[in-house]
N, CA, C and O atoms as CSV, one atom per row, in Angstrom:
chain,resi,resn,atom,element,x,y,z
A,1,UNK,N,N,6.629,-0.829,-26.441
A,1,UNK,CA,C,7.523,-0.645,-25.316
A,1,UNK,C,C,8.447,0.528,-25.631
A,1,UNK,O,O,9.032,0.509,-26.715
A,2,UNK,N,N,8.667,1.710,-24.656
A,2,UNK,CA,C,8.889,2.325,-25.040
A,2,UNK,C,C,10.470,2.844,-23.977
A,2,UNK,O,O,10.475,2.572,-22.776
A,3,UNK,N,N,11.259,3.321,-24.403
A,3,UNK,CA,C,12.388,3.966,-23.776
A,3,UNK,C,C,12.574,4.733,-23.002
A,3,UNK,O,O,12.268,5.811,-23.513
A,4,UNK,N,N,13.110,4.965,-21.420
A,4,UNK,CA,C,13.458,5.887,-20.584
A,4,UNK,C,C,14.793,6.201,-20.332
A,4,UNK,O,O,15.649,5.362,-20.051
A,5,UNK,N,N,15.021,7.674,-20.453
A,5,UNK,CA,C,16.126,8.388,-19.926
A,5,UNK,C,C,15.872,8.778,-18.723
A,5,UNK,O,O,15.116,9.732,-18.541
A,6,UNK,N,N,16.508,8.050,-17.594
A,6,UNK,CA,C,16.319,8.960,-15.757
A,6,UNK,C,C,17.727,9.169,-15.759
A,6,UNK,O,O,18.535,8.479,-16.380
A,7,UNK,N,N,18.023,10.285,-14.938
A,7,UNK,CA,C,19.391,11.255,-14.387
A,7,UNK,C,C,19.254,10.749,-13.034
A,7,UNK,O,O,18.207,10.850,-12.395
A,8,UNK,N,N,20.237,10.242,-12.632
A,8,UNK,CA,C,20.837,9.694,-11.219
A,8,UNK,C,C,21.501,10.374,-10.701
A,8,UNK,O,O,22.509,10.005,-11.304
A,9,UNK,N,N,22.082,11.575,-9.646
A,9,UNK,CA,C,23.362,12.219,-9.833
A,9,UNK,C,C,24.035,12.455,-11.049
A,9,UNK,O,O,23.716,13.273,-11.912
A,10,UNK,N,N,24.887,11.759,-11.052
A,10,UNK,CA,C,26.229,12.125,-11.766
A,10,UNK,C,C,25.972,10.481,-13.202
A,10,UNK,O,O,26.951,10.192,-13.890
A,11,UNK,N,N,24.816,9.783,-13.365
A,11,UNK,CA,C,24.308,8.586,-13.570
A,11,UNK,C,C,23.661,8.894,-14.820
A,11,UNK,O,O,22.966,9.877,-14.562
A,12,UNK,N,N,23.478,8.533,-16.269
A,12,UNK,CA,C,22.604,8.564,-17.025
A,12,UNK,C,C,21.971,7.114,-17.329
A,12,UNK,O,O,22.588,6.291,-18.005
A,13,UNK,N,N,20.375,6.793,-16.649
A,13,UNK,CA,C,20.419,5.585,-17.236
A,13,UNK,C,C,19.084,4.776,-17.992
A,13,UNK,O,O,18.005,5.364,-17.913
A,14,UNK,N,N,19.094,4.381,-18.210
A,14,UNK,CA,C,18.506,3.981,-20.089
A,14,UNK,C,C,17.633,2.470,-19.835
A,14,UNK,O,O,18.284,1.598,-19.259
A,15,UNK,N,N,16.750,2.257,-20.081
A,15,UNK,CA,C,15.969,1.277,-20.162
A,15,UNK,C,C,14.614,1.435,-20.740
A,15,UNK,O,O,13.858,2.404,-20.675
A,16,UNK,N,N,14.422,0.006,-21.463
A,16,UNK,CA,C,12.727,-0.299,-21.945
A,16,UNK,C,C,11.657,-0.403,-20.597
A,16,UNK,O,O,11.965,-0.715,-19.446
A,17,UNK,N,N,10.222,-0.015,-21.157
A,17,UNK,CA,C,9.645,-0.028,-20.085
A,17,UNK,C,C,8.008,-0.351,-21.276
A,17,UNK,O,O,7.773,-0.542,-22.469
A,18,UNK,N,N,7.333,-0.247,-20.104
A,18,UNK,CA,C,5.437,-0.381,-21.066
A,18,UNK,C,C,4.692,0.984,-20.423
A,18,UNK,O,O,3.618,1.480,-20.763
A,19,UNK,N,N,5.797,1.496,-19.193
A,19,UNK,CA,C,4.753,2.625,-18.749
A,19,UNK,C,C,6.002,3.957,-18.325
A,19,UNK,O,O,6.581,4.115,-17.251
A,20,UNK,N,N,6.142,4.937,-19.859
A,20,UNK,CA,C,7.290,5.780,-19.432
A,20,UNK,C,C,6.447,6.687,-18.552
A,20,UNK,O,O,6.967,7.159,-17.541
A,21,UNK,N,N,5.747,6.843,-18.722
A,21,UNK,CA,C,5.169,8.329,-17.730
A,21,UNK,C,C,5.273,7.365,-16.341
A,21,UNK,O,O,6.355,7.672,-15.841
A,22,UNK,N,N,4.732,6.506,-15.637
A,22,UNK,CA,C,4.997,6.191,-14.751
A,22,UNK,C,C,6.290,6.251,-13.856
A,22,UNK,O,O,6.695,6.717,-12.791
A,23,UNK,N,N,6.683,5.513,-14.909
A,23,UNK,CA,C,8.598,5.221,-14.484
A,23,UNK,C,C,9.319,6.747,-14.284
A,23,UNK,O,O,10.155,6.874,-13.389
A,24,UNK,N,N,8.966,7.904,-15.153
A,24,UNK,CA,C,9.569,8.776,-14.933
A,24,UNK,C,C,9.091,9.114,-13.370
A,24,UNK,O,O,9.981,9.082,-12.519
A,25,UNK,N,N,7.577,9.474,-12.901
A,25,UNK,CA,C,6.804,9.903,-11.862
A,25,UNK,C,C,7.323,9.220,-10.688
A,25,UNK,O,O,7.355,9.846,-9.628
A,26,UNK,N,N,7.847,7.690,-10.752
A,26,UNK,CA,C,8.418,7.054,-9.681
A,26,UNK,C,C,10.063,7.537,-9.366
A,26,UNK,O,O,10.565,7.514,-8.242
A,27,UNK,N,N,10.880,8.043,-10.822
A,27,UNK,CA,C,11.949,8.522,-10.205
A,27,UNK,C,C,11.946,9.607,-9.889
A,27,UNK,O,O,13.053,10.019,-9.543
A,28,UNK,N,N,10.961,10.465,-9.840
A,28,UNK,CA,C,11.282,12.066,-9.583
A,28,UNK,C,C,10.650,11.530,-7.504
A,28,UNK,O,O,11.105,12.056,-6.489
A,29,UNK,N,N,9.950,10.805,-7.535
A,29,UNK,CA,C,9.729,10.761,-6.009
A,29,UNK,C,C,11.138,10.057,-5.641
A,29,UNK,O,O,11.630,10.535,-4.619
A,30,UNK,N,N,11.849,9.092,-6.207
A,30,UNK,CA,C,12.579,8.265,-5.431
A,30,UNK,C,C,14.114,9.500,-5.659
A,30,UNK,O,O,14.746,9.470,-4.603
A,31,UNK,N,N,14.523,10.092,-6.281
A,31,UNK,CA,C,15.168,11.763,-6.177
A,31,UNK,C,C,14.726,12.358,-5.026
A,31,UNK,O,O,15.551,12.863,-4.264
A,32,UNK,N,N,13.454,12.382,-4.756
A,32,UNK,CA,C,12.936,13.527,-3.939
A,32,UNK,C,C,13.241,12.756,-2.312
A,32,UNK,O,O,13.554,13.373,-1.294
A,33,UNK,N,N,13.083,11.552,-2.411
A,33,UNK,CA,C,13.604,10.504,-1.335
A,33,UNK,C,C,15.409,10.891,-1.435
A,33,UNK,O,O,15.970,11.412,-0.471
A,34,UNK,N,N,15.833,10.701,-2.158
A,34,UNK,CA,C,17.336,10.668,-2.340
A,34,UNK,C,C,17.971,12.272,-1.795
A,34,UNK,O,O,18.873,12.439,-0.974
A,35,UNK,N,N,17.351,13.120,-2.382
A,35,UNK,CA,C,17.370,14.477,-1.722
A,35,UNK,C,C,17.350,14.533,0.147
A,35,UNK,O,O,17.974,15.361,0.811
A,36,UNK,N,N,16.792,13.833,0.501
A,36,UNK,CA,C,16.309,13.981,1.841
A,36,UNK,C,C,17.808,13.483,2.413
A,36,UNK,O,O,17.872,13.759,3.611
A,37,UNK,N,N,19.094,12.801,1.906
A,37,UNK,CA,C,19.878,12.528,2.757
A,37,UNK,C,C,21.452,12.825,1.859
A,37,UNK,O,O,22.514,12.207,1.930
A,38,UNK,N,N,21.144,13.768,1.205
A,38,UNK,CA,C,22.139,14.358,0.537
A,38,UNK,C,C,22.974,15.147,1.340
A,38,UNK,O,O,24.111,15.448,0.979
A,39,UNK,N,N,22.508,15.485,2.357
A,39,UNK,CA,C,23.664,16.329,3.532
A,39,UNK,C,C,24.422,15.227,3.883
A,39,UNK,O,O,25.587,15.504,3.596
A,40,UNK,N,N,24.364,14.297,4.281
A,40,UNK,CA,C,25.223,13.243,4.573
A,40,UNK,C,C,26.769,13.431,3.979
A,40,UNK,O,O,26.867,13.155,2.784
A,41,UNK,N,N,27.789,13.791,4.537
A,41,UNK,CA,C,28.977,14.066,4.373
A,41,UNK,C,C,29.513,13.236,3.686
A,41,UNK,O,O,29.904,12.391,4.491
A,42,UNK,N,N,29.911,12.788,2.253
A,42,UNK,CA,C,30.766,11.876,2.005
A,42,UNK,C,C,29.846,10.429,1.414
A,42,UNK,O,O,30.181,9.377,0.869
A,43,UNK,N,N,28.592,11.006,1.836
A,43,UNK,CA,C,27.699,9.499,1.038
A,43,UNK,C,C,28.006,9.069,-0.895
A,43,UNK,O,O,27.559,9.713,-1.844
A,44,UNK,N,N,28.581,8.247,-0.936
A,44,UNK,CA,C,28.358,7.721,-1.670
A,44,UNK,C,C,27.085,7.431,-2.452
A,44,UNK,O,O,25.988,7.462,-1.895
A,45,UNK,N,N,27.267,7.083,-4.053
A,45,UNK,CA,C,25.748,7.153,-4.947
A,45,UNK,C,C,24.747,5.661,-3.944
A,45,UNK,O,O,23.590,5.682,-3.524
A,46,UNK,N,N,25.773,4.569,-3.863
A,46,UNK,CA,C,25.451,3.007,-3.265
A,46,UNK,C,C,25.162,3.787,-1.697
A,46,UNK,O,O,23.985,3.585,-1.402
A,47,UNK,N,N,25.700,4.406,-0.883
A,47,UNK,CA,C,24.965,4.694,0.176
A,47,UNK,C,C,24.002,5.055,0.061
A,47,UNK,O,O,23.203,4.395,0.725
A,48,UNK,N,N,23.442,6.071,-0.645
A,48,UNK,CA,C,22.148,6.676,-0.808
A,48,UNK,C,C,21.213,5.688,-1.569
A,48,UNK,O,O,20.147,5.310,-1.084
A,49,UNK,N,N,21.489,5.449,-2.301
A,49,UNK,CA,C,20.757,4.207,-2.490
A,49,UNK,C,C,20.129,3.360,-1.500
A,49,UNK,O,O,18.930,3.205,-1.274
A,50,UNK,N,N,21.307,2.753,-0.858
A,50,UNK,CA,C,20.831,1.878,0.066
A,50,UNK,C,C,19.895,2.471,1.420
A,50,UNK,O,O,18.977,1.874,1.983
A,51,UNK,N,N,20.490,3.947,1.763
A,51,UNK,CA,C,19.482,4.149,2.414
A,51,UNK,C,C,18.238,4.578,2.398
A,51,UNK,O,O,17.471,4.663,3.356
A,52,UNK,N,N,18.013,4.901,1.079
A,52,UNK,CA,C,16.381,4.997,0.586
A,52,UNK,C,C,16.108,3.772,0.336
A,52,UNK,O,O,14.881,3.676,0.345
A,53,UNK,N,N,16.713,2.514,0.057
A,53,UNK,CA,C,16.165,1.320,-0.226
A,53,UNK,C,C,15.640,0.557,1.201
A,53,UNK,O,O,14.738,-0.275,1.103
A,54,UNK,N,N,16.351,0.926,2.802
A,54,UNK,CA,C,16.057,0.726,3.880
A,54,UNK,C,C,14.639,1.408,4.025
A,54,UNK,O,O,13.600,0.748,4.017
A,55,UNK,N,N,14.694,3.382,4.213
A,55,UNK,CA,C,13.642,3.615,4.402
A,55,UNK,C,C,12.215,2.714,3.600
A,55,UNK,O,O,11.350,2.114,4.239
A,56,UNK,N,N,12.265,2.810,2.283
A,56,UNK,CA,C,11.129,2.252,1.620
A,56,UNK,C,C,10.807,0.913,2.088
A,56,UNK,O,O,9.599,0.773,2.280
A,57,UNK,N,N,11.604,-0.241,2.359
A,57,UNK,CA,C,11.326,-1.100,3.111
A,57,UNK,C,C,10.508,-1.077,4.639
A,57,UNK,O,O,9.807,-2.020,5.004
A,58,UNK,N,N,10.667,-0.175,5.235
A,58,UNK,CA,C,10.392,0.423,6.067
A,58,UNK,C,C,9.020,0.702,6.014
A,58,UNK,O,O,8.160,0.106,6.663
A,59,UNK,N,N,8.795,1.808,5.065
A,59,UNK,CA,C,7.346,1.850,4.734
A,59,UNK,C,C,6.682,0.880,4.057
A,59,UNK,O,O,5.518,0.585,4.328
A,60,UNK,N,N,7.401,0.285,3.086
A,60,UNK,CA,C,6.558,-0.912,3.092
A,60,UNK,C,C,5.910,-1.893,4.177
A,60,UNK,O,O,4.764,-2.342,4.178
A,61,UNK,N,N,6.671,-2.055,4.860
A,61,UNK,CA,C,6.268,-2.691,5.994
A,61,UNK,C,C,5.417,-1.935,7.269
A,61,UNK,O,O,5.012,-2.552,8.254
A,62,UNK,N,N,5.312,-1.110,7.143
A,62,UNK,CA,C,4.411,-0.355,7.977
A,62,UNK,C,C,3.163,-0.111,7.478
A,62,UNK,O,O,2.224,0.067,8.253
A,63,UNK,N,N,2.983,-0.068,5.993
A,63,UNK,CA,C,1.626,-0.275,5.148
A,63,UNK,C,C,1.594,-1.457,5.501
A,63,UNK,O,O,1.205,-1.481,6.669
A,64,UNK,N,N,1.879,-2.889,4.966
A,64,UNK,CA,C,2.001,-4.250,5.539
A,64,UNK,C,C,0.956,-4.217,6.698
A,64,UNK,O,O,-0.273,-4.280,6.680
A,65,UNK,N,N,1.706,-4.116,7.541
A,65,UNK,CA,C,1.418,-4.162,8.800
A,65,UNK,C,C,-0.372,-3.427,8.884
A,65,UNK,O,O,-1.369,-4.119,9.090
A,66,UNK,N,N,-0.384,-1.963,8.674
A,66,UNK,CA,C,-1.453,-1.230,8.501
A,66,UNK,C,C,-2.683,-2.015,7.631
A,66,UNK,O,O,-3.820,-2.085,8.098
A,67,UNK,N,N,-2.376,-2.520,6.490
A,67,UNK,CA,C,-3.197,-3.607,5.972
A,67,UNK,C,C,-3.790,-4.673,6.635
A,67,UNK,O,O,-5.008,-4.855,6.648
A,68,UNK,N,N,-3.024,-5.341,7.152
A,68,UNK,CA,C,-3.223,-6.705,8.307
A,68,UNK,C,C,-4.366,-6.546,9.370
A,68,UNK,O,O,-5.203,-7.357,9.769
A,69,UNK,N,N,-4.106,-5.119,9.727
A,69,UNK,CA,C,-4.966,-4.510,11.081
A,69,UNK,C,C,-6.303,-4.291,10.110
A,69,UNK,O,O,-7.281,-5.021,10.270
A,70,UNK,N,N,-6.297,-3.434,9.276
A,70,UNK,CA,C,-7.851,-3.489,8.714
A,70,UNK,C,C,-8.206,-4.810,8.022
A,70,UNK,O,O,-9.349,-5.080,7.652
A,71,UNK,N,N,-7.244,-5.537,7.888
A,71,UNK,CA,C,-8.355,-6.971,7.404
A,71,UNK,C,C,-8.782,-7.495,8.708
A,71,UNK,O,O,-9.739,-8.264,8.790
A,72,UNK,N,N,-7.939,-7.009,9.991
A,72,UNK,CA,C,-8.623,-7.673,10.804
A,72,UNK,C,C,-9.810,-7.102,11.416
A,72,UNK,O,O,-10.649,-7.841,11.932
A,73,UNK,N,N,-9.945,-5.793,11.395
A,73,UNK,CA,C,-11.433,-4.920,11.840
A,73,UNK,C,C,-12.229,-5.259,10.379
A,73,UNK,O,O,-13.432,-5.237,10.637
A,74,UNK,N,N,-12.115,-5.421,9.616
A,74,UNK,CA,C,-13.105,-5.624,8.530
A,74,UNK,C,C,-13.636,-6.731,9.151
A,74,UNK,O,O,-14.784,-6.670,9.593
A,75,UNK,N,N,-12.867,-7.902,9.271
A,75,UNK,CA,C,-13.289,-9.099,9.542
A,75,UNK,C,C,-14.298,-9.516,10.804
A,75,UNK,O,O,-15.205,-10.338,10.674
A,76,UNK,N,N,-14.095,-9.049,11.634
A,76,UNK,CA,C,-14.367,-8.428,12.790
A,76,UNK,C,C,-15.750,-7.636,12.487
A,76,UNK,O,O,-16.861,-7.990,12.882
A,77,UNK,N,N,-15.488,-6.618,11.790
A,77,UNK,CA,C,-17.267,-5.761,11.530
A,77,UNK,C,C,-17.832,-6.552,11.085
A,77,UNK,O,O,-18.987,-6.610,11.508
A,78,UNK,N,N,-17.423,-7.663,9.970
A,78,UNK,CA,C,-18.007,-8.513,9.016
A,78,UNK,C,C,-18.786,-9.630,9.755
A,78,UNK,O,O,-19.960,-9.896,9.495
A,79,UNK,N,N,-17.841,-10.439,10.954
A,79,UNK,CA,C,-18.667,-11.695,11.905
A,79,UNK,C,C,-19.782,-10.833,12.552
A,79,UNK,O,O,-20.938,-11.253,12.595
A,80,UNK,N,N,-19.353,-9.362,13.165
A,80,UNK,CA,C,-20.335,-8.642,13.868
A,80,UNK,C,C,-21.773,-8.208,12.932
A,80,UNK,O,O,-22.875,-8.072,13.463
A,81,UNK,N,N,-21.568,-8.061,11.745
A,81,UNK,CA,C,-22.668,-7.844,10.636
A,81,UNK,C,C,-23.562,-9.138,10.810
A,81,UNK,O,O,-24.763,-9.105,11.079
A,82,UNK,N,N,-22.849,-10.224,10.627
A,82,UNK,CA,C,-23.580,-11.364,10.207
A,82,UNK,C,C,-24.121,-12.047,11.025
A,82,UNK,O,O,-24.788,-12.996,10.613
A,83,UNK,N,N,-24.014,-11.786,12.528
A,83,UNK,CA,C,-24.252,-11.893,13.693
A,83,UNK,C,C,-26.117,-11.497,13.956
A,83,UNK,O,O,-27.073,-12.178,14.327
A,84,UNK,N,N,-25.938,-9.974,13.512
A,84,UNK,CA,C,-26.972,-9.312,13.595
A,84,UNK,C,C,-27.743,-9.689,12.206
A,84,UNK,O,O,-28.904,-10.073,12.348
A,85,UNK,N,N,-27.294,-9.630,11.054
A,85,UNK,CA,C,-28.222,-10.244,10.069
A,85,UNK,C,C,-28.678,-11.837,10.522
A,85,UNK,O,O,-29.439,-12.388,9.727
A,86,UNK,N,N,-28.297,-12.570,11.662
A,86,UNK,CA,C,-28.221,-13.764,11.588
A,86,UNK,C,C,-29.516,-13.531,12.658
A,86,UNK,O,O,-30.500,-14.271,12.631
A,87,UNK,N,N,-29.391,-12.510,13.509
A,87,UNK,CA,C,-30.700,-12.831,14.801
A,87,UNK,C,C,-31.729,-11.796,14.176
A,87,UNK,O,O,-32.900,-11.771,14.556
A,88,UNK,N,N,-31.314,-11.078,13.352
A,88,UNK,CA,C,-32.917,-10.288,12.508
A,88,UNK,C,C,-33.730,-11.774,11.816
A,88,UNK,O,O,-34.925,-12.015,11.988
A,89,UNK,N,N,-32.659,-12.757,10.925
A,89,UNK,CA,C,-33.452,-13.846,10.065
A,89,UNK,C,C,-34.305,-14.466,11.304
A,89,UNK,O,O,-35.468,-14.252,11.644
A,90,UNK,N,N,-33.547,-15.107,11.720
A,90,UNK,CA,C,-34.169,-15.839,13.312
A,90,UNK,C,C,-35.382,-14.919,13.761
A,90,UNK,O,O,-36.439,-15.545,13.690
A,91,UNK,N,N,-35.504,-13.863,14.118
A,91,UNK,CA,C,-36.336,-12.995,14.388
A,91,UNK,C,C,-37.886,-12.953,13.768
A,91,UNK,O,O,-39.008,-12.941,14.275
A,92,UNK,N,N,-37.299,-12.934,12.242
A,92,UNK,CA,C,-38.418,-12.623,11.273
A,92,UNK,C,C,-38.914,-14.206,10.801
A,92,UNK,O,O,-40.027,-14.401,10.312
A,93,UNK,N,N,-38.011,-15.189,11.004
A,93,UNK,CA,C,-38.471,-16.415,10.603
A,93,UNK,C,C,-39.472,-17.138,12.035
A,93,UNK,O,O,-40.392,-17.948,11.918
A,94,UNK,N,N,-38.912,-16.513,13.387
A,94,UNK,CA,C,-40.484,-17.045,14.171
A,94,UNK,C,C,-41.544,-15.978,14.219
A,94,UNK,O,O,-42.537,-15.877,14.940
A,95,UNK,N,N,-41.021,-15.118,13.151
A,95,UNK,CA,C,-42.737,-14.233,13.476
A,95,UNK,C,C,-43.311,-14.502,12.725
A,95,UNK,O,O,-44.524,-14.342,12.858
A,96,UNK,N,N,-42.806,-15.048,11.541
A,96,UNK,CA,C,-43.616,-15.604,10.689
A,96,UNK,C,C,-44.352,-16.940,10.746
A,96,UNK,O,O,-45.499,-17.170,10.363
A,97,UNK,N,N,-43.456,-17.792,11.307
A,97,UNK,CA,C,-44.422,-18.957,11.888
A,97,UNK,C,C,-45.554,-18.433,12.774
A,97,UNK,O,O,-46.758,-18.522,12.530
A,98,UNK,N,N,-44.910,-17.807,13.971
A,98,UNK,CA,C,-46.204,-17.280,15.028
A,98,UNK,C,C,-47.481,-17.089,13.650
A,98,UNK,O,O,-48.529,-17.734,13.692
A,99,UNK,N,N,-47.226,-16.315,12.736
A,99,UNK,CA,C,-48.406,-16.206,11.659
A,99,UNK,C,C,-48.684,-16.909,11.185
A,99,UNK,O,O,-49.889,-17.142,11.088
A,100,UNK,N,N,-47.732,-17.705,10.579
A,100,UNK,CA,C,-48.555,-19.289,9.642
A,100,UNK,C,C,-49.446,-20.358,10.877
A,100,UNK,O,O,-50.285,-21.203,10.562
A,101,UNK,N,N,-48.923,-19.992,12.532
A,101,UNK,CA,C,-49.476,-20.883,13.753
A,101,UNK,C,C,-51.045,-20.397,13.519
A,101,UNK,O,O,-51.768,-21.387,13.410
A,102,UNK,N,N,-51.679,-19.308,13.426
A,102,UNK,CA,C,-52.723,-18.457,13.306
A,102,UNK,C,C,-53.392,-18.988,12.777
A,102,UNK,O,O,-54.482,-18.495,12.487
């Protein structure tokens, strides 16, 4: 386990981790998020925070959501697959009788 230094603003802060390259790669995006509302007159470090902690919620939930919809077309192609594998068996199982009738 190994040690990270991330720069917050005006913030130095320090923690164990199992994946430093990661952890660094996640704060240089969540900076690059934090950047995006730095014009904000007077924001505070806890404002900015919080409002990248809104947006990301945000997108989380819109992936969420985006997930939900393709399990439901998967599911959906999937009854429609098995549908058609279901009247090919049927298909091929009376042509084959018609042959064993012979």
């Amino acid at each position: 386990m190994g040690i990270v230094n991330l720069k917050f603003r005006n913030h130095n802060i320090q923690f164990e981790c199992d994946n430093e390259e990661r952890v660094i790669t996640l704060s240089e995006r969540l900076k690059k998020k934090i950047e995006n509302f730095s014009n904000i007159k007077g924001a505070t470090d806890t404002k900015l925070m919080f409002l990248v902690a809104l947006m990301l919620e945000d997108e989380v939930d819109n992936l969420s959501k985006e997930l939900e919809q393709t399990k439901v077309q998967l599911d959906e192609e999937s009854e429609s697959n098995n549908d058609v594998l279901c009247d090919t068996l049927n298909y091929v199982a009376e042509y084959l009788e018609n042959i064993a009738e012979r």
